[in-house]
Structure formats: structure tokens, C-alpha cells
Coordinates of C-alpha atoms and ligand atoms in Angstrom, one line a residue:
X1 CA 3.2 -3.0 16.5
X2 CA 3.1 0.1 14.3
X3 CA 2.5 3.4 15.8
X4 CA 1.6 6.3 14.0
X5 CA 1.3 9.4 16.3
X6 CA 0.8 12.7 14.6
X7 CA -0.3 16.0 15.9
X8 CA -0.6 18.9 12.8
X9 CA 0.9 16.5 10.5
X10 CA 1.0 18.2 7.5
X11 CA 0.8 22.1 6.3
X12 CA 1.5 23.3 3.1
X13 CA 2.5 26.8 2.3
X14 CA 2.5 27.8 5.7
X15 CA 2.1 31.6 6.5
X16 CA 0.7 32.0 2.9
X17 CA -2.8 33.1 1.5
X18 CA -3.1 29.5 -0.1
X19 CA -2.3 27.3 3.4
X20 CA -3.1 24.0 3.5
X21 CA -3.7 21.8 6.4
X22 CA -3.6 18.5 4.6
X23 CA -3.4 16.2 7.5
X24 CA -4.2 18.0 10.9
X25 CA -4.4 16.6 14.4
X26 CA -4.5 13.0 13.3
X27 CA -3.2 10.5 16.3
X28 CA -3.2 7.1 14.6
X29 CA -2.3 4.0 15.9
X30 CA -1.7 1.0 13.6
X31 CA -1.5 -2.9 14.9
X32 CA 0.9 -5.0 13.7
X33 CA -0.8 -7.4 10.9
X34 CA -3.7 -4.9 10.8
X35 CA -5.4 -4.0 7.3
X36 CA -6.3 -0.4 7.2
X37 CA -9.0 0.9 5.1
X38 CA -8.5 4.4 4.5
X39 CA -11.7 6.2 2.7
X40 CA -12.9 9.9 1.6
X41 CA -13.6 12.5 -0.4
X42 CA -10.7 14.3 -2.9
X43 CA -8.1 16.1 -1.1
X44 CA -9.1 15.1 2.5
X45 CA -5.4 14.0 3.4
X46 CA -4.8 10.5 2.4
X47 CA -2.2 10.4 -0.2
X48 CA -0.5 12.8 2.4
X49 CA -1.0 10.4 5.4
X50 CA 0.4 7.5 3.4
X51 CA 3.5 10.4 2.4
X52 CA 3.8 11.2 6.0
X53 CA 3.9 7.2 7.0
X54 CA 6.3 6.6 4.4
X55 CA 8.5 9.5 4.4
X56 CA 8.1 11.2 1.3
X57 CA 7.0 13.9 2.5
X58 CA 8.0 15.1 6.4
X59 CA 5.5 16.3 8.9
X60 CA 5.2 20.0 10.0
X61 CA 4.5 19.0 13.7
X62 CA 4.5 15.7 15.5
X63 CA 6.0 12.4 15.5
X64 CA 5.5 9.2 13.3
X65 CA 6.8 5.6 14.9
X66 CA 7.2 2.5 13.8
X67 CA 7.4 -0.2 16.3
X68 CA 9.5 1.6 18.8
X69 CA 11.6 3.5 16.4
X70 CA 11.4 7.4 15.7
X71 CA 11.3 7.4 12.1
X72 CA 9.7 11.1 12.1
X73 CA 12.7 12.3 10.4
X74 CA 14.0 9.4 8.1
X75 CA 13.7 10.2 4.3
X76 CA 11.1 7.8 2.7
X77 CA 14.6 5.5 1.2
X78 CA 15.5 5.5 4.9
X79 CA 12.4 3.9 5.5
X80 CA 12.1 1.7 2.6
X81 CA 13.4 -1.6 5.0
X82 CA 10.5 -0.7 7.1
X83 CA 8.2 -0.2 4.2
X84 CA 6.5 -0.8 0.6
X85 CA 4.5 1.1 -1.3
X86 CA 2.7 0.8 -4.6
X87 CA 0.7 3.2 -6.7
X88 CA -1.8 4.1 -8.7
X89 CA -0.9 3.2 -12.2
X90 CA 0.8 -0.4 -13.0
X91 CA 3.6 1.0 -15.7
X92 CA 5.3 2.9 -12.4
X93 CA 6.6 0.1 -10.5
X94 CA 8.7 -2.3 -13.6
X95 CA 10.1 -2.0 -16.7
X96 CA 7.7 -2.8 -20.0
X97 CA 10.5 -3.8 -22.3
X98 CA 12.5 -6.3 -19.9
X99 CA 10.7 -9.6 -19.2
X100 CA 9.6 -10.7 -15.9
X101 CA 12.3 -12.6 -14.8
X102 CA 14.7 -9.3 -15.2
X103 CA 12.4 -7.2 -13.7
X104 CA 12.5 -9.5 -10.7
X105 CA 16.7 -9.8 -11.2
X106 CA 16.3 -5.6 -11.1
X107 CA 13.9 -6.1 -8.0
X108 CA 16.2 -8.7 -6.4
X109 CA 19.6 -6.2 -6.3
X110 CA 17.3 -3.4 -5.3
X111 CA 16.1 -5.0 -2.5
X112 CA 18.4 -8.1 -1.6
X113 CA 14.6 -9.8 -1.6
X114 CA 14.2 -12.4 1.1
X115 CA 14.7 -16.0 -0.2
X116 CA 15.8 -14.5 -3.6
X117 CA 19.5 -15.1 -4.2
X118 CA 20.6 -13.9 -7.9
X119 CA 23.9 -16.2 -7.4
X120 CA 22.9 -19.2 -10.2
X121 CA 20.8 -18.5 -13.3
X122 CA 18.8 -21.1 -12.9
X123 CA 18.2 -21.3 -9.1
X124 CA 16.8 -17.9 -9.2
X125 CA 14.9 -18.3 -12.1
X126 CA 12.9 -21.3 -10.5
X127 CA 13.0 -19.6 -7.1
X128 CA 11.2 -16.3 -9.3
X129 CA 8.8 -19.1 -10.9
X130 CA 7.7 -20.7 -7.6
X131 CA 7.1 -17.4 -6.2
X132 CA 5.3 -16.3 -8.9
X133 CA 3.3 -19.5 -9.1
X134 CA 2.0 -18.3 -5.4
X135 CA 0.1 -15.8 -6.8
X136 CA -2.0 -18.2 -8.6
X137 CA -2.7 -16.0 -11.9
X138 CA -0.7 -19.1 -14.4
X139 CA 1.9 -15.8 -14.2
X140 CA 4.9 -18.5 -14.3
X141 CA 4.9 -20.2 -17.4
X142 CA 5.4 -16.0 -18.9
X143 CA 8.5 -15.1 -17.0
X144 CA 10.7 -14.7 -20.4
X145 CA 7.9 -12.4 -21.7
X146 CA 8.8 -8.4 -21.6
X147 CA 6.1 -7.0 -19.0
X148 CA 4.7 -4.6 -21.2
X149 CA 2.6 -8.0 -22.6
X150 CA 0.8 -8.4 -19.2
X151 CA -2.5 -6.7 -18.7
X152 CA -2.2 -3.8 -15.9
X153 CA -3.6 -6.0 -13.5
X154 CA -1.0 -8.9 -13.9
X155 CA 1.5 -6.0 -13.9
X156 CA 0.1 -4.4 -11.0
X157 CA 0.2 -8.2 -9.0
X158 CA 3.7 -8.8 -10.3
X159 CA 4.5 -5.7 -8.6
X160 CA 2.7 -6.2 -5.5
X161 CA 5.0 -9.3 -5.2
X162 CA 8.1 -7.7 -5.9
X163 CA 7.9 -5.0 -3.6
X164 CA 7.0 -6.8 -0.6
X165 CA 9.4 -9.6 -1.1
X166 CA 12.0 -7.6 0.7
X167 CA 12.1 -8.0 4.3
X168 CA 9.1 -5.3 4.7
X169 CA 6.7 -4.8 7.7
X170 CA 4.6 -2.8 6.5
X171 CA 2.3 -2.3 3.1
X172 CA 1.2 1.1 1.8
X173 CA -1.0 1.2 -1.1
X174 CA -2.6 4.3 -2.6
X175 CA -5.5 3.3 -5.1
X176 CA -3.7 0.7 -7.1
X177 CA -7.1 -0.6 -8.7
X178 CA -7.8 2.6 -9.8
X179 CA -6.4 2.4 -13.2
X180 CA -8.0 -0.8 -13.6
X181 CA -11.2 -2.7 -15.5
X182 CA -13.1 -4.4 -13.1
X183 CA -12.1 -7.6 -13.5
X184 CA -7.9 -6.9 -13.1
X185 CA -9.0 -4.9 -10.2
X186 CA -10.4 -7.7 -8.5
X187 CA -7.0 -9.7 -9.3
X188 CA -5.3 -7.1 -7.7
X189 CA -7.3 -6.8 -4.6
X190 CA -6.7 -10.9 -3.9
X191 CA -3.4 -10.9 -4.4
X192 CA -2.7 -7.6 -1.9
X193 CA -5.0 -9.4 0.5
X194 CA -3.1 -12.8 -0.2
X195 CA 0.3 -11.2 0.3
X196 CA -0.4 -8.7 2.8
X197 CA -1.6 -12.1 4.9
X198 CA 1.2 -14.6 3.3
X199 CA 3.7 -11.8 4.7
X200 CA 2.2 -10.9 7.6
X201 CA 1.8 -7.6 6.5
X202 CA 0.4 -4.4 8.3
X203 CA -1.5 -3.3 5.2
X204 CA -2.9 0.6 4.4
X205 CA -5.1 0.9 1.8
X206 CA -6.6 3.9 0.0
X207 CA -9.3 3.4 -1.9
X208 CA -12.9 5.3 -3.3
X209 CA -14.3 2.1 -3.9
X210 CA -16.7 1.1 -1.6
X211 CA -17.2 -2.5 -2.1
X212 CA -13.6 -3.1 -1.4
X213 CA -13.7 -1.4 1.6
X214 CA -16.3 -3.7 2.6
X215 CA -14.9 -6.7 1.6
X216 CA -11.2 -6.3 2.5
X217 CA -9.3 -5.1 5.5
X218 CA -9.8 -5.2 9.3
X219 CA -10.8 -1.9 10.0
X220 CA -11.8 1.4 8.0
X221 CA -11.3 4.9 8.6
X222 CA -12.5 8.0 7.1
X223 CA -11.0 10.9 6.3
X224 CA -12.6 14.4 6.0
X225 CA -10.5 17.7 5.1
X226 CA -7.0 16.0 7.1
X227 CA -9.0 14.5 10.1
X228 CA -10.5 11.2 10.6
X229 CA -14.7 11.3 11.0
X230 CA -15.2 7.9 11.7
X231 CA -13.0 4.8 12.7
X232 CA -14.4 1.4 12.3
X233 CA -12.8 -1.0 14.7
X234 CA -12.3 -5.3 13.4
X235 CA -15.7 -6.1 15.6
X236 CA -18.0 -3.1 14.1
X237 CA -16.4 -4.1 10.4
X238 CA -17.5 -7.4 10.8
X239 CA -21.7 -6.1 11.6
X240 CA -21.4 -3.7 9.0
X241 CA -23.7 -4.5 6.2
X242 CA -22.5 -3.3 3.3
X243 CA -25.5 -0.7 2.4
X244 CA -24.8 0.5 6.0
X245 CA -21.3 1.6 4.5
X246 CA -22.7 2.4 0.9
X247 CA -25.5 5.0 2.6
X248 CA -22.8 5.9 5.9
X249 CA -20.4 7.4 3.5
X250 CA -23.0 8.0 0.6
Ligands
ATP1 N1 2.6 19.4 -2.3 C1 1.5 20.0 -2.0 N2 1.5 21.4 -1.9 C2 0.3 22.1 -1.6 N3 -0.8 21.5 -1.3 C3 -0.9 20.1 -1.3 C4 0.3 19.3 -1.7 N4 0.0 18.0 -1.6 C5 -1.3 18.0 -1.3 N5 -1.8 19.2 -1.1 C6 -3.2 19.5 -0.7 O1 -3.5 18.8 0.5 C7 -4.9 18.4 0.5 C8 -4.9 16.9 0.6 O2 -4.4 16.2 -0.5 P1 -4.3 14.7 -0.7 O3 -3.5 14.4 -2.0 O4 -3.7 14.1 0.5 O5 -5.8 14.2 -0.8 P2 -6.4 12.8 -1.1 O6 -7.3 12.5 0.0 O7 -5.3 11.8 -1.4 O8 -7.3 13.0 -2.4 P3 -7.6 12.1 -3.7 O9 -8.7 11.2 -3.3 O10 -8.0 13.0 -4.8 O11 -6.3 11.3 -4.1 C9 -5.5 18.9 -0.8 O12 -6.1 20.1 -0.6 C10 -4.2 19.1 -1.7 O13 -4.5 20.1 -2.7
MG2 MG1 -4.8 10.6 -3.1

């Protein structure tokens, strides 16, 4: 169980002309193995809820938990057992000019990733291939190739991977299809969904695209100018036609 209770979150610039209340009043709760879908307009608080859940930013007032831990004033690296994150744009999360393999060696001493022991050369370079193989992108016959070769969405899946190989409970993601063409987007999508069930993952996703808040997730939220409007619960998600979501938020 992951609980996320905030009261006014998030102010910026308190006191000044130029205040911000980027998140305000939100009170959150999160299931474990639940796939949030966060949606909304720019600037209506959802990078800062997902900086507020994963500590990158702290909150002005209120308290964020995870499973029965305060975390409300860890740093986001103090968090980091409890939590992954990926973003936006694929070249962020590896290195283009080392190949896969070392950019899942790098991973593996970052993280001391679960079931990846970088002991014996080849042990962990069939361990890296198997878990690659997972994935089901042909990804492991190209582990000696420098990443920069793979298209953004292999990258972008590669990276998924690696960062929720560690012993993580929860998976924060922040548009990571929106640097994408269509079709590496979609490779992207299946392989969070894969993973965030393969791992039993409590997944948050922000996205503007529509369709895949339709078609992924257990539940959706939207956000409006740091509040949540609407909150769409596993049993309403599965009624909801998807022109009922297209001309809801429309
Ligand atoms: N560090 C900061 N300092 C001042 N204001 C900020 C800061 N970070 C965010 N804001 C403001 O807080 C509000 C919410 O921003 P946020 O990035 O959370 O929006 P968002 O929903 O993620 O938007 P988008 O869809 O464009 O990514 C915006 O008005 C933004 O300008
Ligand atoms: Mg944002």
C-alpha cells in the first residue's frame, strides 16, 4: 500500500507577486500494484506531484507516505529504494556511446539490481541477455552495440528495464512517449505496462495522450491548476468508452 497524503503540497515563491500553488489540497491515496493515470492541461501540477512523490522537490505543507513510512522529508536519492522514475526524453536515462551491456554493468553498481550479480563476465552478460529477451523487442542479440544505435523507443524500453530492476515498489513516469513517433511510443507503452505488471509495480503515469489513458492503467485522475477534477476508479475505467474520455476531457 502506498499512501500519498498531501494537504498545500506545493507553493512556489511564497509571499511574492509571482506565487504559485502548483499542487494544492491534493489528498491522494495510491494501492499497491495500482496504475495511475494522471491527465491535464500544461502547468496543472503533475510533474510537481510526481516531484513531491519522489522527492525532488519537498512539499510546502503536508505529509507524503509510503507504505507506512514518513518519507515527507527524505531527499528524492533517499527515496530512490522505494522508487523509479523515468522521463521524458530517452538520451537522459544511459549513455549513447557505451553498449548495452555496460550500460546495464553501470545500472547494476548503481543499483545492486535484483538478480543481477556483476561477479563473472559471462554470467552477467547472459543474465543481462535473458532479461533483456523479456522485453520481447529481439533487443538481445544487440547488447555489444553502443546505445546511441537504438531508436529512442528501444532506448527508452532498455531504460524502463534498467531502472526498475532494482528492488523498487513503485514506478513514476512523466511523459516518456512524448519524444516518440508513434510506433516506438507504442513499444514503450507495452513494455511499462509489461514491467510495471512483471514487477508488481505501483505505476504513475503522466501523459496528454488520450488513447493511452484509455487503454492502460487502472484508474485515471485529472488534474486542473494543482487539484484533481475528476478521479476515475478500476470499475468506472473499465465502462468508459473511449469517446466518453476523448469528449470528458475534450
Ligand atoms: N520550480 C518552480 N518554480 C516556480 N514555479 C514552478 C516551478 N515548477 C513548476 N512551477 C509552476 O507550477 C505549475 C505546475 O507546473 P507543472 O510542471 O507541475 O505542470 P504540468 O502539469 O506538469 O504541465 P505540463 O503538462 O506542461 O508538463 C506551473 O504554473 C509552473 O509554472
Ligand atoms: Mg509536466
Amino acid at each position: 500500500m502506498n499512501d500519498h497524503h498531501n494537504q498545500h503540497p506545493k507553493t512556489f515563491n511564497k509571499g511574492k507577486a509571482n506565487q504559485v500553488n502548483a499542487v494544492n489540497g491534493i489528498d491522494l491515496t495510491i494501492a499497491d500494484e495500482e496504475f495511475l493515470v494522471i491527465v491535464g492541461s500544461n502547468g496543472s501540477g503533475k510533474t510537481t506531484l510526481l516531484n513531491l512523490i519522489s522527492g525532488s522537490i519537498l512539499p510546502t505543507s503536508g505529509t507524503i507516505t509510503i507504505d507506512n513510512d514518513d518519507v515527507t522529508k527524505l531527499a528524492d536519492y533517499q527515496r530512490s529504494k522505494w522508487i523509479a522514475r523515468v522521463f521524458q526524453n530517452p538520451i537522459n536515462g544511459t549513455a549513447s556511446e557505451l553498449s548495452i551491456l555496460d550500460n546495464f554493468r553501470l545500472a547494476a553498481i548503481r543499483t545492486k539490481a535484483k538478480g543481477l550479480s556483476i561477479g563473472i563476465n559471462d554470467a552477467f552478460k547472459s543474465a543481462v541477455k535473458e532479461k533483456i529477451a523479456t522485453l520481447g523487442l529481439g533487443l538481445e542479440n544487440k547488447i555489444e552495440q553502443p546505445m546511441g544505435t537504438l531508436s529512442g523507443g528501444q532506448r527508452q524500453a532498455l531504460t524502463l528495464l534498467m531502472s526498475v530492476m532494482d528492488d523498487c515498489k513503485i514506478l513514476l513516469l512523466d511523459e516518456p512517449t512524448a519524444a516518440l513517433d508513434p510506433r516506438s511510443a507504442e513499444i514503450v507503452m507495452r513494455t511499462a505496462d509489461k514491467l510495471s505488471a512483471d514487477f508488481k509495480l505501483t505505476t504513475i503515469l503522466v501523459t496528454h495522450n488520450l488513447k493511452d489513458a484509455y487503454n492502460f492503467g487502472t484508474r485515471i485522475i485529472q488534474m486542473s491548476e494543482g487539484v484533481i477534477i475528476k478521479d476515475i476508479d478500476t470499475a468506472q475505467k473499465q465502462k468508459l468508452k473511449q469517446n466518453d474520455l476523448f469528449e470528458w476531457f475534450g
